[in-house]
Amino acid sequence: MLENYGNSQNSQNPCQLKAMTSVNIRALLLFSAIFRVILILYGEWQDSHMEVRYTDVDYLVFSDAASLMASGDSPYKRTTYRYSPLLAFLLIPNAIIHRSWGKFLFSASDLLVGFFIRSILKLRRVPENLCTYSVMIWLLNPFTFTIGTRGNCEPIVCAVILWIIICLMNGNVLQAAFWYGLVVHFRIYPIIYALPIILILDSNFFHSGQKPFLSYWTAGHGKTTQSSTDATYHYNMQNVLTKIFTRQRVMFGLVSAIVFFSFTGLFFYLYGWAFLHEALLYHLTRTDPRHNFSVYFYHIYLHYEKEISVLEKFISFLPQFMVQLVLISCFAQDFPICFFVQTVAFVAFNKVITAQYFVWFFCLLPLILPWSSMKLKWEGICCFSVWMGAQIHWLMWGYMLEFKGKNVFLQLWMASLVFLAANTLVLIMIIRHHRYSPVFRHLELKSSKNSVKLE
Amino acid sequence: MPSSSSLCRAAAARHCCFMETWCRVQLCIYLFAGISLMLFLCTGSCVHSSSLSSEAQSCNQDFSSNNSTTSSFCSCKRFIMESYHGEYGSLLDSDFQDFIARGLPSGLCGMLPDDLPRLSVLQQNLIGEGSHRLLSSSIRLNIEPKSLTKLPTHSCEVILIERLPIGVFADPFELQHLLQRGVFNNIAVFGDTNLELPSFLSNHSVVEVHMDVGPNLLISHKNGPYINIALPLHARYPPLDASGYSRVKFGAPDVFMCCSIEGNSPNQSCLFSPTGDGAELGSGEIVWRIPAGRKTHAEVVSIVTFISAIVSTLFIVLASIFYSKAIPYKTLKQS
């Protein structure tokens, strides 16, 4: 869909075009910043004047934990604080300066994510207007700005993940490893990206002292790219089997493991078992019987009194495991789409799904849109409506259960089955319309490719 | 048509500008991270500043009826439940009745027991639908006209002790928020306040509410003051029930009055139970119907859940293999 725009714009005067769209991106960032500030101020007003709060309950948990930490106590004295102490640390100015400091920090990370999206697309030479549209999809997404301004910490995680992508594309493996270790400590879920990152740290792409060569965006479906990608894929499979332990991979693995265990060890020393239970183990063994989007919630509630057998745990983990494995092996070289589909599948098959998890893949969506041949009418609109429709349907039954007190557990569970089906459909549509293009090119083949591109 | 060299220069300039901004962003991030790390290490080793603490009143907590003249319930700010919790570990009704029966220090009011305000009406209602409701308690106190003259120097508050059944809980943080907005004088929750456990794993909890009556109200109302306390409550996930609903019954609350006498030393106050003989207590039993899962669904739900997960997995796996251009199958097809 966005490719057609790219083609038509190329015929105009490029200088004029560049001036127009570079002003547009600054205007876009400025407008987004001002809008978020207004929302934060409105949120403060609503909190103090209305019964229903604008601020998320989690934000109040973070603030309390931060004020506990500011007075030297353990943040885990605050019940339901289930994050790394780093988050409480970042929010200490909440207790010192103003209680909205955290919201400003999260909204700033939000804008940073928009900036990083543009950087990544620019690195791959995506046309200016496509960049702008992709950034708009993140910055003007109502989901995005409410998450940041309500005080949810997910924008920080998204910003770090995009920064890791930038580091990898620039060849800074050590830096990428540091931030990766940090983000896995902060939120466990980025561990699913470990295998694709290891796979792309191929010695054909990464030589020490040299930046890797990136493949650039092209309009249309080039047959040349297709055959070369198959050649590179064959080559890479051979490499994986014969030379798994390259220098880059070992360094990445070691550095990220060291960073993760150092932070974990430091906080364990400071806060003891409370930290381990609340921040790490809770997320790994979480089985919340309360209703949420996941298909497993009713099953968990009906079996809460009984012990879950090992076989059951295995069966519920199997779909997740298989999907992740197949997606990684099919898409690893084109890692933006790989991360995106992995995240969507991870969220869809998880035991607990809350709305804030959707941000995890919303930040990766702008990275794949320039390579998607999906047209806005009607495929794009269809995907969007199906996904939103399934959510709204679930929310309707959830409202009946929670606020009207009717026993609609069965209908709610069926609504979550419909939501899983919607997720599967949207995922398949995106995979179908995606133009596979590996991010890195072989260092030896670079000269021959250049002659093809410069026609 | 601009020449290719000018295009190259423009592109290079663009790239250069971009790199500069990017370098600046990187620098900012590193500075921020470095300063944060240093601050963190300092905070960890700094002297503790004063943390939030509630007023800790150090005074005798002797509730034995024999010593009612000499002991004192120091101030109305203390919670009855705190002293109860100190002595008894559990929140069983029988233990609580024993505790109350041992007597409360009412002798310091300086009034005869007959002159104290009496409870005339106590009504409870559950307002709302669904899992979040308000427990509204209406209390009317009856005061003898002849004792009105003795009361102006007292400032009184009503203490309501609500023992919540299993299956229902009060969110302490929400109550704190209400306290900050001035809805109550003081409020606290005792017992199990884990917000996330389903009810067969959780225990009783007790809410103690202090509501100001105030000296003016005692005089101005002709029938005696009328107090309304609305407590927000939430339902837990109940155990499975064949009927699809679990019924939670509320018992009657305990009402006390705590009056502190102005003019004398501020620690003097008296506590008594205003339950009168002619009081209308309650408006029937309050029952809360909470939706519960049905055991009969268990088999079907498990099987269908796992089948749907496996079917979705298969679809995604097939789509990835078929549509991904990285698998040799595609090249074989096109060659």
PDB file of C-alpha atoms in Angstrom, chain B residues 119-317:
ATOM      1  CA  LEU B 119     -28.537   3.791  68.222  1.00  0.00           C
ATOM      2  CA  SER B 120     -32.022   4.019  66.812  1.00  0.00           C
ATOM      3  CA  VAL B 121     -31.675   2.849  63.242  1.00  0.00           C
ATOM      4  CA  LEU B 122     -29.000   0.830  61.526  1.00  0.00           C
ATOM      5  CA  GLN B 123     -29.683  -0.002  57.924  1.00  0.00           C
ATOM      6  CA  GLN B 124     -27.416  -1.603  55.402  1.00  0.00           C
ATOM      7  CA  ASN B 125     -27.739  -1.726  51.645  1.00  0.00           C
ATOM      8  CA  LEU B 126     -25.651  -3.053  48.828  1.00  0.00           C
ATOM      9  CA  ILE B 127     -25.676  -0.526  46.022  1.00  0.00           C
ATOM     10  CA  GLY B 128     -24.635  -1.288  42.491  1.00  0.00           C
ATOM     11  CA  GLU B 129     -24.317  -4.252  40.191  1.00  0.00           C
ATOM     12  CA  GLY B 130     -21.482  -6.503  39.273  1.00  0.00           C
ATOM     13  CA  SER B 131     -18.189  -7.091  41.030  1.00  0.00           C
ATOM     14  CA  HIS B 132     -17.759  -3.595  42.425  1.00  0.00           C
ATOM     15  CA  ARG B 133     -20.430  -2.360  44.801  1.00  0.00           C
ATOM     16  CA  LEU B 134     -20.962   0.038  47.642  1.00  0.00           C
ATOM     17  CA  LEU B 135     -21.951  -1.161  51.082  1.00  0.00           C
ATOM     18  CA  SER B 136     -23.965   1.697  52.459  1.00  0.00           C
ATOM     19  CA  SER B 137     -24.645   1.827  56.196  1.00  0.00           C
ATOM     20  CA  SER B 138     -27.106   4.357  57.596  1.00  0.00           C
ATOM     21  CA  ILE B 139     -26.976   5.074  61.294  1.00  0.00           C
ATOM     22  CA  ARG B 140     -29.337   7.226  63.299  1.00  0.00           C
ATOM     23  CA  LEU B 141     -28.471   8.082  66.866  1.00  0.00           C
ATOM     24  CA  ASN B 142     -31.009   9.005  69.476  1.00  0.00           C
ATOM     25  CA  ILE B 143     -30.060  11.491  72.134  1.00  0.00           C
ATOM     26  CA  GLU B 144     -32.144  12.277  75.198  1.00  0.00           C
ATOM     27  CA  PRO B 145     -32.976  15.989  75.237  1.00  0.00           C
ATOM     28  CA  LYS B 146     -31.889  16.397  78.826  1.00  0.00           C
ATOM     29  CA  SER B 147     -28.413  15.108  78.086  1.00  0.00           C
ATOM     30  CA  LEU B 148     -27.940  17.509  75.208  1.00  0.00           C
ATOM     31  CA  THR B 149     -26.735  20.188  77.583  1.00  0.00           C
ATOM     32  CA  LYS B 150     -23.938  17.952  78.778  1.00  0.00           C
ATOM     33  CA  LEU B 151     -22.688  17.143  75.340  1.00  0.00           C
ATOM     34  CA  PRO B 152     -21.438  20.393  73.771  1.00  0.00           C
ATOM     35  CA  THR B 153     -17.924  19.866  75.006  1.00  0.00           C
ATOM     36  CA  HIS B 154     -17.651  16.498  73.385  1.00  0.00           C
ATOM     37  CA  SER B 155     -16.563  15.862  69.851  1.00  0.00           C
ATOM     38  CA  CYS B 156     -17.603  12.431  68.833  1.00  0.00           C
ATOM     39  CA  GLU B 157     -17.055  10.039  66.055  1.00  0.00           C
ATOM     40  CA  VAL B 158     -18.844   6.891  65.066  1.00  0.00           C
ATOM     41  CA  ILE B 159     -16.764   3.764  64.578  1.00  0.00           C
ATOM     42  CA  LEU B 160     -18.136   1.140  62.271  1.00  0.00           C
ATOM     43  CA  ILE B 161     -16.490  -2.269  62.252  1.00  0.00           C
ATOM     44  CA  GLU B 162     -17.489  -4.268  59.242  1.00  0.00           C
ATOM     45  CA  ARG B 163     -16.379  -7.854  59.163  1.00  0.00           C
ATOM     46  CA  LEU B 164     -16.241  -8.831  55.542  1.00  0.00           C
ATOM     47  CA  PRO B 165     -17.131 -12.383  54.539  1.00  0.00           C
ATOM     48  CA  ILE B 166     -14.823 -14.522  52.460  1.00  0.00           C
ATOM     49  CA  GLY B 167     -15.253 -13.692  48.825  1.00  0.00           C
ATOM     50  CA  VAL B 168     -15.352  -9.927  49.226  1.00  0.00           C
ATOM     51  CA  PHE B 169     -12.538  -7.504  49.894  1.00  0.00           C
ATOM     52  CA  ALA B 170     -11.851  -3.818  50.293  1.00  0.00           C
ATOM     53  CA  ASP B 171      -8.986  -2.245  48.404  1.00  0.00           C
ATOM     54  CA  PRO B 172      -6.786  -0.444  50.963  1.00  0.00           C
ATOM     55  CA  PHE B 173      -5.350   1.894  48.331  1.00  0.00           C
ATOM     56  CA  GLU B 174      -8.771   2.951  47.148  1.00  0.00           C
ATOM     57  CA  LEU B 175      -9.757   3.627  50.748  1.00  0.00           C
ATOM     58  CA  GLN B 176      -6.608   5.713  51.209  1.00  0.00           C
ATOM     59  CA  HIS B 177      -7.632   7.752  48.189  1.00  0.00           C
ATOM     60  CA  LEU B 178     -11.067   8.341  49.721  1.00  0.00           C
ATOM     61  CA  LEU B 179      -9.443   9.259  53.018  1.00  0.00           C
ATOM     62  CA  GLN B 180      -7.339  11.875  51.262  1.00  0.00           C
ATOM     63  CA  ARG B 181     -10.480  13.348  49.764  1.00  0.00           C
ATOM     64  CA  GLY B 182     -11.918  13.740  53.238  1.00  0.00           C
ATOM     65  CA  VAL B 183     -14.785  11.271  52.970  1.00  0.00           C
ATOM     66  CA  PHE B 184     -13.900   9.571  56.254  1.00  0.00           C
ATOM     67  CA  ASN B 185     -12.118  10.628  59.404  1.00  0.00           C
ATOM     68  CA  ASN B 186     -10.016   7.529  59.389  1.00  0.00           C
ATOM     69  CA  ILE B 187     -10.183   4.101  57.831  1.00  0.00           C
ATOM     70  CA  ALA B 188      -8.162   0.911  57.920  1.00  0.00           C
ATOM     71  CA  VAL B 189      -8.360  -2.641  56.678  1.00  0.00           C
ATOM     72  CA  PHE B 190      -7.153  -5.547  58.738  1.00  0.00           C
ATOM     73  CA  GLY B 191      -6.624  -9.121  57.732  1.00  0.00           C
ATOM     74  CA  ASP B 192      -6.064 -10.541  54.315  1.00  0.00           C
ATOM     75  CA  THR B 193      -5.965  -7.833  51.704  1.00  0.00           C
ATOM     76  CA  ASN B 194      -4.439  -9.710  48.799  1.00  0.00           C
ATOM     77  CA  LEU B 195      -6.281  -8.231  45.866  1.00  0.00           C
ATOM     78  CA  GLU B 196      -5.618 -11.006  43.379  1.00  0.00           C
ATOM     79  CA  LEU B 197      -6.362 -14.299  45.086  1.00  0.00           C
ATOM     80  CA  PRO B 198      -9.606 -16.119  44.417  1.00  0.00           C
ATOM     81  CA  SER B 199     -11.681 -16.574  47.515  1.00  0.00           C
ATOM     82  CA  PHE B 200     -11.020 -20.156  48.452  1.00  0.00           C
ATOM     83  CA  LEU B 201      -7.445 -19.176  49.097  1.00  0.00           C
ATOM     84  CA  SER B 202      -8.098 -16.067  51.104  1.00  0.00           C
ATOM     85  CA  ASN B 203      -9.216 -15.267  54.599  1.00  0.00           C
ATOM     86  CA  HIS B 204     -11.454 -12.821  56.340  1.00  0.00           C
ATOM     87  CA  SER B 205     -10.745  -9.173  56.452  1.00  0.00           C
ATOM     88  CA  VAL B 206     -12.154  -6.420  58.615  1.00  0.00           C
ATOM     89  CA  VAL B 207     -12.695  -2.774  57.801  1.00  0.00           C
ATOM     90  CA  GLU B 208     -12.813  -0.177  60.523  1.00  0.00           C
ATOM     91  CA  VAL B 209     -14.263   3.212  59.599  1.00  0.00           C
ATOM     92  CA  HIS B 210     -14.237   6.328  61.734  1.00  0.00           C
ATOM     93  CA  MET B 211     -16.771   8.926  60.763  1.00  0.00           C
ATOM     94  CA  ASP B 212     -16.976  12.309  62.362  1.00  0.00           C
ATOM     95  CA  VAL B 213     -20.200  13.256  64.100  1.00  0.00           C
ATOM     96  CA  GLY B 214     -18.974  16.533  65.509  1.00  0.00           C
ATOM     97  CA  PRO B 215     -20.381  18.662  68.291  1.00  0.00           C
ATOM     98  CA  ASN B 216     -22.637  20.769  66.112  1.00  0.00           C
ATOM     99  CA  LEU B 217     -24.512  17.836  64.669  1.00  0.00           C
ATOM    100  CA  LEU B 218     -25.424  16.569  68.092  1.00  0.00           C
ATOM    101  CA  ILE B 219     -27.371  19.729  68.779  1.00  0.00           C
ATOM    102  CA  SER B 220     -28.744  20.708  65.407  1.00  0.00           C
ATOM    103  CA  HIS B 221     -30.597  17.494  64.484  1.00  0.00           C
ATOM    104  CA  LYS B 222     -33.874  17.164  66.280  1.00  0.00           C
ATOM    105  CA  ASN B 223     -33.901  13.420  66.109  1.00  0.00           C
ATOM    106  CA  GLY B 224     -30.202  12.970  66.551  1.00  0.00           C
ATOM    107  CA  PRO B 225     -27.515  12.789  63.967  1.00  0.00           C
ATOM    108  CA  TYR B 226     -27.870  10.715  60.849  1.00  0.00           C
ATOM    109  CA  ILE B 227     -24.716   9.240  59.420  1.00  0.00           C
ATOM    110  CA  ASN B 228     -24.225   7.525  56.126  1.00  0.00           C
ATOM    111  CA  ILE B 229     -21.115   5.505  55.417  1.00  0.00           C
ATOM    112  CA  ALA B 230     -20.512   4.117  51.930  1.00  0.00           C
ATOM    113  CA  LEU B 231     -17.782   1.519  51.650  1.00  0.00           C
ATOM    114  CA  PRO B 232     -16.571   0.429  48.204  1.00  0.00           C
ATOM    115  CA  LEU B 233     -16.152  -3.342  48.042  1.00  0.00           C
ATOM    116  CA  HIS B 234     -14.986  -5.760  45.378  1.00  0.00           C
ATOM    117  CA  ALA B 235     -15.813  -9.386  44.766  1.00  0.00           C
ATOM    118  CA  ARG B 236     -13.197 -12.064  44.419  1.00  0.00           C
ATOM    119  CA  TYR B 237     -13.478 -14.975  42.044  1.00  0.00           C
ATOM    120  CA  PRO B 238     -15.583 -17.429  44.043  1.00  0.00           C
ATOM    121  CA  PRO B 239     -15.242 -21.210  44.121  1.00  0.00           C
ATOM    122  CA  LEU B 240     -17.014 -23.074  41.367  1.00  0.00           C
ATOM    123  CA  ASP B 241     -20.720 -23.484  41.819  1.00  0.00           C
ATOM    124  CA  ALA B 242     -23.196 -25.574  39.899  1.00  0.00           C
ATOM    125  CA  SER B 243     -25.790 -22.816  39.813  1.00  0.00           C
ATOM    126  CA  GLY B 244     -23.382 -20.350  38.284  1.00  0.00           C
ATOM    127  CA  TYR B 245     -23.596 -17.906  41.195  1.00  0.00           C
ATOM    128  CA  SER B 246     -22.066 -17.865  44.603  1.00  0.00           C
ATOM    129  CA  ARG B 247     -23.970 -16.219  47.457  1.00  0.00           C
ATOM    130  CA  VAL B 248     -22.038 -14.151  49.940  1.00  0.00           C
ATOM    131  CA  LYS B 249     -23.845 -13.102  53.136  1.00  0.00           C
ATOM    132  CA  PHE B 250     -22.981 -10.078  55.195  1.00  0.00           C
ATOM    133  CA  GLY B 251     -23.272 -10.079  58.956  1.00  0.00           C
ATOM    134  CA  ALA B 252     -24.356  -7.086  60.996  1.00  0.00           C
ATOM    135  CA  PRO B 253     -21.622  -4.565  61.666  1.00  0.00           C
ATOM    136  CA  ASP B 254     -20.516  -3.434  65.091  1.00  0.00           C
ATOM    137  CA  VAL B 255     -21.037   0.217  65.891  1.00  0.00           C
ATOM    138  CA  PHE B 256     -19.183   2.160  68.536  1.00  0.00           C
ATOM    139  CA  MET B 257     -18.904   5.753  69.481  1.00  0.00           C
ATOM    140  CA  CYS B 258     -15.778   7.441  70.589  1.00  0.00           C
ATOM    141  CA  CYS B 259     -16.093  10.829  72.201  1.00  0.00           C
ATOM    142  CA  SER B 260     -13.167  12.922  73.237  1.00  0.00           C
ATOM    143  CA  ILE B 261     -13.705  15.632  75.801  1.00  0.00           C
ATOM    144  CA  GLU B 262     -12.335  19.003  74.906  1.00  0.00           C
ATOM    145  CA  GLY B 263     -10.788  21.207  77.482  1.00  0.00           C
ATOM    146  CA  ASN B 264      -9.229  18.380  79.431  1.00  0.00           C
ATOM    147  CA  SER B 265      -5.983  16.798  78.481  1.00  0.00           C
ATOM    148  CA  PRO B 266      -6.349  15.733  74.868  1.00  0.00           C
ATOM    149  CA  ASN B 267      -5.721  12.113  75.615  1.00  0.00           C
ATOM    150  CA  GLN B 268      -8.977  11.647  77.437  1.00  0.00           C
ATOM    151  CA  SER B 269     -11.696   9.991  75.524  1.00  0.00           C
ATOM    152  CA  CYS B 270     -14.339   7.403  76.064  1.00  0.00           C
ATOM    153  CA  LEU B 271     -15.593   4.587  73.996  1.00  0.00           C
ATOM    154  CA  PHE B 272     -18.965   2.956  74.242  1.00  0.00           C
ATOM    155  CA  SER B 273     -21.369   0.871  72.323  1.00  0.00           C
ATOM    156  CA  PRO B 274     -24.560   2.780  71.616  1.00  0.00           C
ATOM    157  CA  THR B 275     -26.700  -0.235  70.843  1.00  0.00           C
ATOM    158  CA  GLY B 276     -30.074   0.483  72.342  1.00  0.00           C
ATOM    159  CA  ASP B 277     -33.024  -1.728  73.196  1.00  0.00           C
ATOM    160  CA  GLY B 278     -35.452  -0.118  70.791  1.00  0.00           C
ATOM    161  CA  ALA B 279     -33.037  -0.084  67.883  1.00  0.00           C
ATOM    162  CA  GLU B 280     -34.071  -1.253  64.469  1.00  0.00           C
ATOM    163  CA  LEU B 281     -31.162  -3.274  63.321  1.00  0.00           C
ATOM    164  CA  GLY B 282     -30.665  -4.204  59.769  1.00  0.00           C
ATOM    165  CA  SER B 283     -33.018  -4.390  56.841  1.00  0.00           C
ATOM    166  CA  GLY B 284     -32.866  -8.098  56.300  1.00  0.00           C
ATOM    167  CA  GLU B 285     -29.865 -10.121  55.368  1.00  0.00           C
ATOM    168  CA  ILE B 286     -27.666  -8.681  52.678  1.00  0.00           C
ATOM    169  CA  VAL B 287     -26.703 -11.187  50.026  1.00  0.00           C
ATOM    170  CA  TRP B 288     -24.313 -10.583  47.148  1.00  0.00           C
ATOM    171  CA  ARG B 289     -24.620 -12.862  44.134  1.00  0.00           C
ATOM    172  CA  ILE B 290     -21.244 -13.248  42.457  1.00  0.00           C
ATOM    173  CA  PRO B 291     -20.904 -15.093  39.130  1.00  0.00           C
ATOM    174  CA  ALA B 292     -18.973 -18.327  39.495  1.00  0.00           C
ATOM    175  CA  GLY B 293     -17.689 -20.859  37.046  1.00  0.00           C
ATOM    176  CA  ARG B 294     -19.583 -24.085  36.528  1.00  0.00           C
ATOM    177  CA  LYS B 295     -17.736 -27.325  37.117  1.00  0.00           C
ATOM    178  CA  THR B 296     -19.615 -29.008  34.286  1.00  0.00           C
ATOM    179  CA  HIS B 297     -17.832 -26.756  31.807  1.00  0.00           C
ATOM    180  CA  ALA B 298     -14.390 -27.960  32.809  1.00  0.00           C
ATOM    181  CA  GLU B 299     -13.981 -30.833  30.355  1.00  0.00           C
ATOM    182  CA  VAL B 300     -15.389 -29.090  27.310  1.00  0.00           C
ATOM    183  CA  VAL B 301     -13.482 -25.877  27.965  1.00  0.00           C
ATOM    184  CA  SER B 302     -10.134 -27.612  28.371  1.00  0.00           C
ATOM    185  CA  ILE B 303     -10.510 -29.720  25.259  1.00  0.00           C
ATOM    186  CA  VAL B 304     -11.756 -26.910  23.032  1.00  0.00           C
ATOM    187  CA  THR B 305      -9.104 -24.501  24.338  1.00  0.00           C
ATOM    188  CA  PHE B 306      -6.282 -26.833  23.492  1.00  0.00           C
ATOM    189  CA  ILE B 307      -7.726 -27.827  20.143  1.00  0.00           C
ATOM    190  CA  SER B 308      -8.127 -24.195  19.123  1.00  0.00           C
ATOM    191  CA  ALA B 309      -4.570 -23.417  20.211  1.00  0.00           C
ATOM    192  CA  ILE B 310      -3.260 -26.325  18.149  1.00  0.00           C
ATOM    193  CA  VAL B 311      -5.374 -25.383  15.107  1.00  0.00           C
ATOM    194  CA  SER B 312      -4.125 -21.771  15.251  1.00  0.00           C
ATOM    195  CA  THR B 313      -0.575 -23.040  15.541  1.00  0.00           C
ATOM    196  CA  LEU B 314      -1.023 -25.222  12.472  1.00  0.00           C
ATOM    197  CA  PHE B 315      -2.436 -22.352  10.434  1.00  0.00           C
ATOM    198  CA  ILE B 316       0.414 -20.048  11.356  1.00  0.00           C
ATOM    199  CA  VAL B 317       3.046 -22.709  10.700  1.00  0.00           C
TER     200      VAL B 317
END
